[in-house]
CSV table of N, CA, C and O in Angstrom, one decimal:
chain,number,residue,atom,x,y,z
A,1,MET,N,96.3,93.8,89.7
A,1,MET,CA,96.2,93.9,88.2
A,1,MET,C,94.8,94.4,87.9
A,1,MET,O,94.6,95.2,87.0
A,2,ILE,N,93.8,93.9,88.6
A,2,ILE,CA,92.4,94.4,88.3
A,2,ILE,C,92.3,95.8,88.6
A,2,ILE,O,91.8,96.6,87.8
A,3,LYS,N,92.8,96.2,89.8
A,3,LYS,CA,92.7,97.6,90.2
A,3,LYS,C,93.4,98.6,89.2
A,3,LYS,O,93.0,99.7,89.0
A,4,ASN,N,94.5,98.1,88.6
A,4,ASN,CA,95.3,98.9,87.7
A,4,ASN,C,94.7,98.9,86.3
A,4,ASN,O,95.2,99.5,85.4
A,5,GLY,N,93.6,98.1,86.1
A,5,GLY,CA,93.0,98.0,84.8
A,5,GLY,C,93.6,97.1,83.8
A,5,GLY,O,93.4,97.2,82.6
A,6,TYR,N,94.5,96.2,84.2
A,6,TYR,CA,95.2,95.3,83.3
A,6,TYR,C,94.3,94.3,82.8
A,6,TYR,O,93.4,93.7,83.5
A,7,TYR,N,94.5,94.0,81.5
A,7,TYR,CA,93.7,92.9,80.8
A,7,TYR,C,94.6,91.6,81.0
A,7,TYR,O,95.8,91.6,81.1
A,8,ILE,N,93.9,90.5,81.1
A,8,ILE,CA,94.5,89.2,81.0
A,8,ILE,C,94.0,88.5,79.7
A,8,ILE,O,92.9,88.8,79.2
A,9,SER,N,94.8,87.6,79.2
A,9,SER,CA,94.4,86.8,78.0
A,9,SER,C,94.3,85.3,78.4
A,9,SER,O,95.2,84.8,78.9
A,10,ILE,N,93.1,84.8,78.1
A,10,ILE,CA,92.8,83.4,78.4
A,10,ILE,C,93.1,82.5,77.2
A,10,ILE,O,92.7,82.8,76.0
A,11,THR,N,93.8,81.4,77.4
A,11,THR,CA,94.2,80.5,76.3
A,11,THR,C,93.4,79.1,76.5
A,11,THR,O,92.8,78.9,77.5
A,12,PRO,N,93.6,78.2,75.5
A,12,PRO,CA,92.9,76.9,75.6
A,12,PRO,C,93.2,76.1,76.8
A,12,PRO,O,92.4,75.2,77.1
A,13,ASP,N,94.3,76.3,77.4
A,13,ASP,CA,94.6,75.5,78.6
A,13,ASP,C,93.6,75.8,79.8
A,13,ASP,O,93.6,75.1,80.8
A,14,CYS,N,92.7,76.8,79.6
A,14,CYS,CA,91.7,77.0,80.6
A,14,CYS,C,90.7,75.8,80.7
A,14,CYS,O,90.0,75.7,81.7
A,15,MET,N,90.7,75.0,79.7
A,15,MET,CA,89.8,73.8,79.7
A,15,MET,C,90.2,72.8,80.7
A,15,MET,O,89.3,72.0,81.1
A,16,TYR,N,91.5,72.8,81.1
A,16,TYR,CA,91.9,71.7,82.0
A,16,TYR,C,92.8,72.2,83.2
A,16,TYR,O,93.2,71.5,84.1
A,17,GLU,N,93.1,73.5,83.2
A,17,GLU,CA,94.0,74.1,84.3
A,17,GLU,C,93.1,74.7,85.4
A,17,GLU,O,92.5,75.8,85.1
A,18,ALA,N,93.0,74.1,86.5
A,18,ALA,CA,92.2,74.6,87.6
A,18,ALA,C,92.6,76.0,88.0
A,18,ALA,O,91.7,76.9,88.4
A,19,GLU,N,93.9,76.3,88.0
A,19,GLU,CA,94.4,77.6,88.4
A,19,GLU,C,93.9,78.7,87.5
A,19,GLU,O,93.5,79.8,88.0
A,20,ILE,N,93.8,78.4,86.2
A,20,ILE,CA,93.3,79.4,85.2
A,20,ILE,C,91.8,79.5,85.4
A,20,ILE,O,91.3,80.6,85.3
A,21,GLN,N,91.1,78.4,85.7
A,21,GLN,CA,89.7,78.5,85.9
A,21,GLN,C,89.4,79.4,87.1
A,21,GLN,O,88.4,80.2,87.0
A,22,GLN,N,90.1,79.3,88.1
A,22,GLN,CA,89.9,80.2,89.3
A,22,GLN,C,90.2,81.6,88.9
A,22,GLN,O,89.4,82.5,89.4
A,23,LEU,N,91.2,81.9,88.1
A,23,LEU,CA,91.5,83.2,87.7
A,23,LEU,C,90.3,83.8,86.9
A,23,LEU,O,89.9,84.9,87.1
A,24,ILE,N,89.8,83.0,86.0
A,24,ILE,CA,88.6,83.4,85.2
A,24,ILE,C,87.4,83.8,86.1
A,24,ILE,O,86.8,84.8,85.9
A,25,SER,N,87.2,83.0,87.1
A,25,SER,CA,86.1,83.2,88.0
A,25,SER,C,86.2,84.5,88.7
A,25,SER,O,85.2,85.2,89.0
A,26,ALA,N,87.4,84.8,89.1
A,26,ALA,CA,87.7,86.0,89.9
A,26,ALA,C,87.9,87.3,89.1
A,26,ALA,O,87.6,88.4,89.7
A,27,TYR,N,88.3,87.2,87.9
A,27,TYR,CA,88.7,88.4,87.1
A,27,TYR,C,87.5,89.0,86.4
A,27,TYR,O,86.7,88.2,85.9
A,28,PRO,N,87.3,90.3,86.4
A,28,PRO,CA,86.2,90.9,85.7
A,28,PRO,C,86.2,90.6,84.2
A,28,PRO,O,87.2,90.7,83.5
A,29,LEU,N,85.1,90.2,83.7
A,29,LEU,CA,85.0,89.9,82.2
A,29,LEU,C,85.4,91.1,81.4
A,29,LEU,O,85.9,91.0,80.3
A,30,GLU,N,85.2,92.3,81.9
A,30,GLU,CA,85.5,93.5,81.2
A,30,GLU,C,87.0,93.7,81.0
A,30,GLU,O,87.4,94.6,80.3
A,31,GLN,N,87.8,92.8,81.6
A,31,GLN,CA,89.3,92.9,81.5
A,31,GLN,C,89.9,91.6,81.0
A,31,GLN,O,91.0,91.3,81.3
A,32,ILE,N,89.1,90.9,80.3
A,32,ILE,CA,89.5,89.6,79.7
A,32,ILE,C,89.6,89.6,78.2
A,32,ILE,O,88.7,90.2,77.6
A,33,MET,N,90.6,89.0,77.7
A,33,MET,CA,90.7,88.8,76.2
A,33,MET,C,90.9,87.3,76.1
A,33,MET,O,91.2,86.5,77.0
A,34,VAL,N,90.9,86.8,74.8
A,34,VAL,CA,91.1,85.4,74.5
A,34,VAL,C,92.1,85.3,73.4
A,34,VAL,O,92.2,86.1,72.5
A,35,GLU,N,92.9,84.2,73.4
A,35,GLU,CA,93.9,83.9,72.3
A,35,GLU,C,94.2,82.4,72.3
A,35,GLU,O,93.9,81.7,73.2
A,36,THR,N,94.8,82.0,71.2
A,36,THR,CA,95.2,80.6,71.1
A,36,THR,C,96.6,80.3,71.6
A,36,THR,O,96.9,79.2,71.9
A,37,ASP,N,97.4,81.3,71.7
A,37,ASP,CA,98.8,81.2,72.2
A,37,ASP,C,99.6,80.1,71.5
A,37,ASP,O,100.3,79.3,72.1
A,38,GLY,N,99.4,80.1,70.2
A,38,GLY,CA,100.1,79.0,69.5
A,38,GLY,C,101.3,79.5,68.8
A,38,GLY,O,101.6,80.7,68.6
A,39,PRO,N,102.1,78.6,68.3
A,39,PRO,CA,101.9,77.1,68.6
A,39,PRO,C,102.3,76.8,70.0
A,39,PRO,O,103.2,77.3,70.6
A,40,TRP,N,101.5,75.9,70.6
A,40,TRP,CA,101.7,75.5,72.0
A,40,TRP,C,101.2,74.1,72.1
A,40,TRP,O,100.1,73.8,71.6
A,41,PRO,N,101.9,73.2,72.8
A,41,PRO,CA,101.4,71.8,73.0
A,41,PRO,C,100.3,71.8,74.1
A,41,PRO,O,100.7,71.7,75.3
A,42,PHE,N,99.1,71.8,73.8
A,42,PHE,CA,98.0,71.7,74.8
A,42,PHE,C,97.7,70.3,75.2
A,42,PHE,O,98.1,69.4,74.5
A,43,GLU,N,97.0,70.2,76.3
A,43,GLU,CA,96.6,68.9,76.8
A,43,GLU,C,95.1,68.8,76.6
A,43,GLU,O,94.5,69.5,75.9
A,44,GLY,N,94.5,67.8,77.3
A,44,GLY,CA,93.0,67.6,77.3
A,44,GLY,C,92.5,67.4,75.9
A,44,GLY,O,93.1,66.7,75.1
A,45,GLU,N,91.4,68.0,75.6
A,45,GLU,CA,90.7,67.8,74.3
A,45,GLU,C,91.5,68.3,73.1
A,45,GLU,O,91.3,67.9,72.0
A,46,PHE,N,92.5,69.2,73.4
A,46,PHE,CA,93.3,69.7,72.3
A,46,PHE,C,94.7,69.0,72.1
A,46,PHE,O,95.5,69.4,71.3
A,47,GLN,N,94.9,68.0,72.9
A,47,GLN,CA,96.2,67.3,72.8
A,47,GLN,C,96.4,66.8,71.4
A,47,GLN,O,95.5,66.1,70.8
A,48,GLY,N,97.6,67.0,70.9
A,48,GLY,CA,97.9,66.5,69.5
A,48,GLY,C,97.4,67.4,68.4
A,48,GLY,O,97.7,67.1,67.3
A,49,SER,N,96.6,68.4,68.7
A,49,SER,CA,96.0,69.3,67.7
A,49,SER,C,96.9,70.5,67.4
A,49,SER,O,97.5,71.0,68.4
A,50,LEU,N,96.9,70.9,66.2
A,50,LEU,CA,97.6,72.2,65.9
A,50,LEU,C,96.7,73.3,66.4
A,50,LEU,O,95.5,73.3,66.4
A,51,THR,N,97.4,74.4,66.9
A,51,THR,CA,96.7,75.6,67.3
A,51,THR,C,95.8,76.1,66.2
A,51,THR,O,96.3,76.2,65.1
A,52,HIS,N,94.6,76.4,66.5
A,52,HIS,CA,93.6,76.9,65.5
A,52,HIS,C,92.7,77.9,66.1
A,52,HIS,O,92.3,77.7,67.3
A,53,PRO,N,92.2,78.9,65.4
A,53,PRO,CA,91.3,79.9,65.9
A,53,PRO,C,90.0,79.3,66.4
A,53,PRO,O,89.3,79.9,67.3
A,54,HIS,N,89.6,78.1,65.9
A,54,HIS,CA,88.3,77.5,66.4
A,54,HIS,C,88.4,77.2,67.9
A,54,HIS,O,87.3,77.1,68.6
A,55,MET,N,89.6,77.1,68.5
A,55,MET,CA,89.7,76.9,69.9
A,55,MET,C,89.1,78.0,70.7
A,55,MET,O,88.7,77.8,71.9
A,56,LEU,N,89.0,79.2,70.1
A,56,LEU,CA,88.5,80.4,70.9
A,56,LEU,C,87.1,80.1,71.3
A,56,LEU,O,86.7,80.6,72.4
A,57,HIS,N,86.3,79.4,70.5
A,57,HIS,CA,84.9,79.1,70.9
A,57,HIS,C,84.8,78.3,72.1
A,57,HIS,O,83.9,78.5,72.9
A,58,ARG,N,85.7,77.4,72.3
A,58,ARG,CA,85.7,76.5,73.5
A,58,ARG,C,86.1,77.4,74.7
A,58,ARG,O,85.6,77.2,75.8
A,59,ILE,N,87.0,78.3,74.5
A,59,ILE,CA,87.4,79.2,75.6
A,59,ILE,C,86.2,80.0,76.0
A,59,ILE,O,85.9,80.2,77.2
A,60,VAL,N,85.5,80.6,75.1
A,60,VAL,CA,84.3,81.4,75.4
A,60,VAL,C,83.2,80.5,76.1
A,60,VAL,O,82.6,81.0,77.1
A,61,GLU,N,83.0,79.3,75.7
A,61,GLU,CA,82.1,78.4,76.4
A,61,GLU,C,82.5,78.2,77.9
A,61,GLU,O,81.7,78.2,78.8
A,62,LYS,N,83.8,78.0,78.1
A,62,LYS,CA,84.3,77.8,79.4
A,62,LYS,C,84.2,79.1,80.3
A,62,LYS,O,83.8,79.0,81.5
A,63,ILE,N,84.5,80.2,79.7
A,63,ILE,CA,84.3,81.5,80.5
A,63,ILE,C,82.8,81.6,80.9
A,63,ILE,O,82.5,82.0,82.0
A,64,ALA,N,81.9,81.4,79.9
A,64,ALA,CA,80.5,81.5,80.2
A,64,ALA,C,80.1,80.6,81.3
A,64,ALA,O,79.3,80.9,82.2
A,65,TYR,N,80.5,79.4,81.2
A,65,TYR,CA,80.2,78.4,82.3
A,65,TYR,C,80.7,78.8,83.6
A,65,TYR,O,80.0,78.8,84.6
A,66,LEU,N,82.0,79.2,83.7
A,66,LEU,CA,82.5,79.6,85.0
A,66,LEU,C,81.9,80.9,85.6
A,66,LEU,O,81.8,81.0,86.8
A,67,LYS,N,81.5,81.8,84.7
A,67,LYS,CA,80.9,83.0,85.2
A,67,LYS,C,79.4,82.9,85.3
A,67,LYS,O,78.7,83.9,85.7
A,68,LYS,N,78.8,81.8,84.9
A,68,LYS,CA,77.4,81.5,84.9
A,68,LYS,C,76.6,82.6,84.2
A,68,LYS,O,75.6,83.1,84.7
A,69,ILE,N,77.1,82.9,82.9
A,69,ILE,CA,76.4,83.8,82.0
A,69,ILE,C,76.3,83.1,80.7
A,69,ILE,O,77.0,82.1,80.4
A,70,ASN,N,75.5,83.6,79.8
A,70,ASN,CA,75.4,83.0,78.5
A,70,ASN,C,76.6,83.4,77.6
A,70,ASN,O,77.2,84.4,77.7
A,71,GLU,N,76.8,82.5,76.6
A,71,GLU,CA,77.9,82.7,75.7
A,71,GLU,C,77.8,84.0,74.9
A,71,GLU,O,78.8,84.7,74.6
A,72,GLY,N,76.6,84.4,74.5
A,72,GLY,CA,76.4,85.7,73.8
A,72,GLY,C,77.0,86.9,74.6
A,72,GLY,O,77.6,87.8,74.0
A,73,GLN,N,76.7,86.9,75.9
A,73,GLN,CA,77.2,88.0,76.7
A,73,GLN,C,78.8,88.0,76.7
A,73,GLN,O,79.4,89.1,76.7
A,74,VAL,N,79.4,86.8,76.8
A,74,VAL,CA,80.8,86.7,76.7
A,74,VAL,C,81.3,87.2,75.4
A,74,VAL,O,82.3,88.1,75.4
A,75,TYR,N,80.8,86.8,74.3
A,75,TYR,CA,81.2,87.2,73.0
A,75,TYR,C,81.1,88.7,72.8
A,75,TYR,O,82.0,89.4,72.3
A,76,ARG,N,80.0,89.3,73.3
A,76,ARG,CA,79.8,90.8,73.2
A,76,ARG,C,80.8,91.5,74.0
A,76,ARG,O,81.4,92.5,73.5
A,77,GLN,N,81.1,91.0,75.2
A,77,GLN,CA,82.0,91.8,76.1
A,77,GLN,C,83.4,91.6,75.5
A,77,GLN,O,84.2,92.6,75.5
A,78,LEU,N,83.8,90.4,75.0
A,78,LEU,CA,85.1,90.3,74.4
A,78,LEU,C,85.3,91.2,73.2
A,78,LEU,O,86.4,91.8,73.0
A,79,TYR,N,84.3,91.3,72.4
A,79,TYR,CA,84.3,92.3,71.3
A,79,TYR,C,84.6,93.7,71.8
A,79,TYR,O,85.4,94.4,71.2
A,80,MET,N,83.8,94.1,72.8
A,80,MET,CA,84.0,95.4,73.4
A,80,MET,C,85.4,95.6,74.0
A,80,MET,O,86.1,96.7,73.8
A,81,ASN,N,85.9,94.6,74.6
A,81,ASN,CA,87.3,94.6,75.2
A,81,ASN,C,88.3,94.8,74.1
A,81,ASN,O,89.2,95.6,74.3
A,82,THR,N,88.1,94.1,73.0
A,82,THR,CA,89.1,94.2,71.9
A,82,THR,C,89.1,95.6,71.3
A,82,THR,O,90.1,96.2,71.1
A,83,LYS,N,87.9,96.1,71.1
A,83,LYS,CA,87.8,97.5,70.6
A,83,LYS,C,88.5,98.5,71.5
A,83,LYS,O,89.2,99.4,71.0
A,84,GLU,N,88.2,98.4,72.8
A,84,GLU,CA,88.8,99.3,73.8
A,84,GLU,C,90.3,99.1,73.8
A,84,GLU,O,91.0,100.1,73.8
A,85,PHE,N,90.8,97.9,73.9
A,85,PHE,CA,92.2,97.6,74.1
A,85,PHE,C,93.0,98.2,72.9
A,85,PHE,O,94.0,98.8,73.0
A,86,TYR,N,92.5,98.0,71.7
A,86,TYR,CA,93.2,98.4,70.5
A,86,TYR,C,92.7,99.8,70.0
A,86,TYR,O,93.1,100.3,68.9
A,87,ASN,N,91.8,100.5,70.8
A,87,ASN,CA,91.4,101.8,70.5
A,87,ASN,C,90.7,101.8,69.1
A,87,ASN,O,91.0,102.7,68.3
A,88,LEU,N,89.8,100.9,68.8
A,88,LEU,CA,89.1,100.8,67.5
A,88,LEU,C,87.8,101.4,67.6
A,88,LEU,O,87.1,101.4,68.7
A,89,THR,N,87.3,101.9,66.5
A,89,THR,CA,86.0,102.5,66.4
A,89,THR,C,85.2,101.8,65.4
A,89,THR,O,85.7,101.1,64.5
A,90,ASP,N,83.8,101.8,65.5
A,90,ASP,CA,83.0,101.2,64.5
A,90,ASP,C,83.0,101.9,63.2
A,90,ASP,O,83.2,103.0,63.0
């Protein structure tokens, strides 16, 4: 998938799913997007919560932690990924 340039989308279950955390660690940030994937019954800190865009911030925090970079870098790259994926210009 990486070699073919495919993007993956990370959802709030990255907060408690070890398999997804491993994927985040291995996958290039330049090919990652984020989403809430709602409605969906999440576990962990989101258990019983309705899907909401504020969950995206926790996903960014987790990506930054796993990649050992600051959150600002993650936000900037996700913004660039979104622009590229949707072919948007400033």
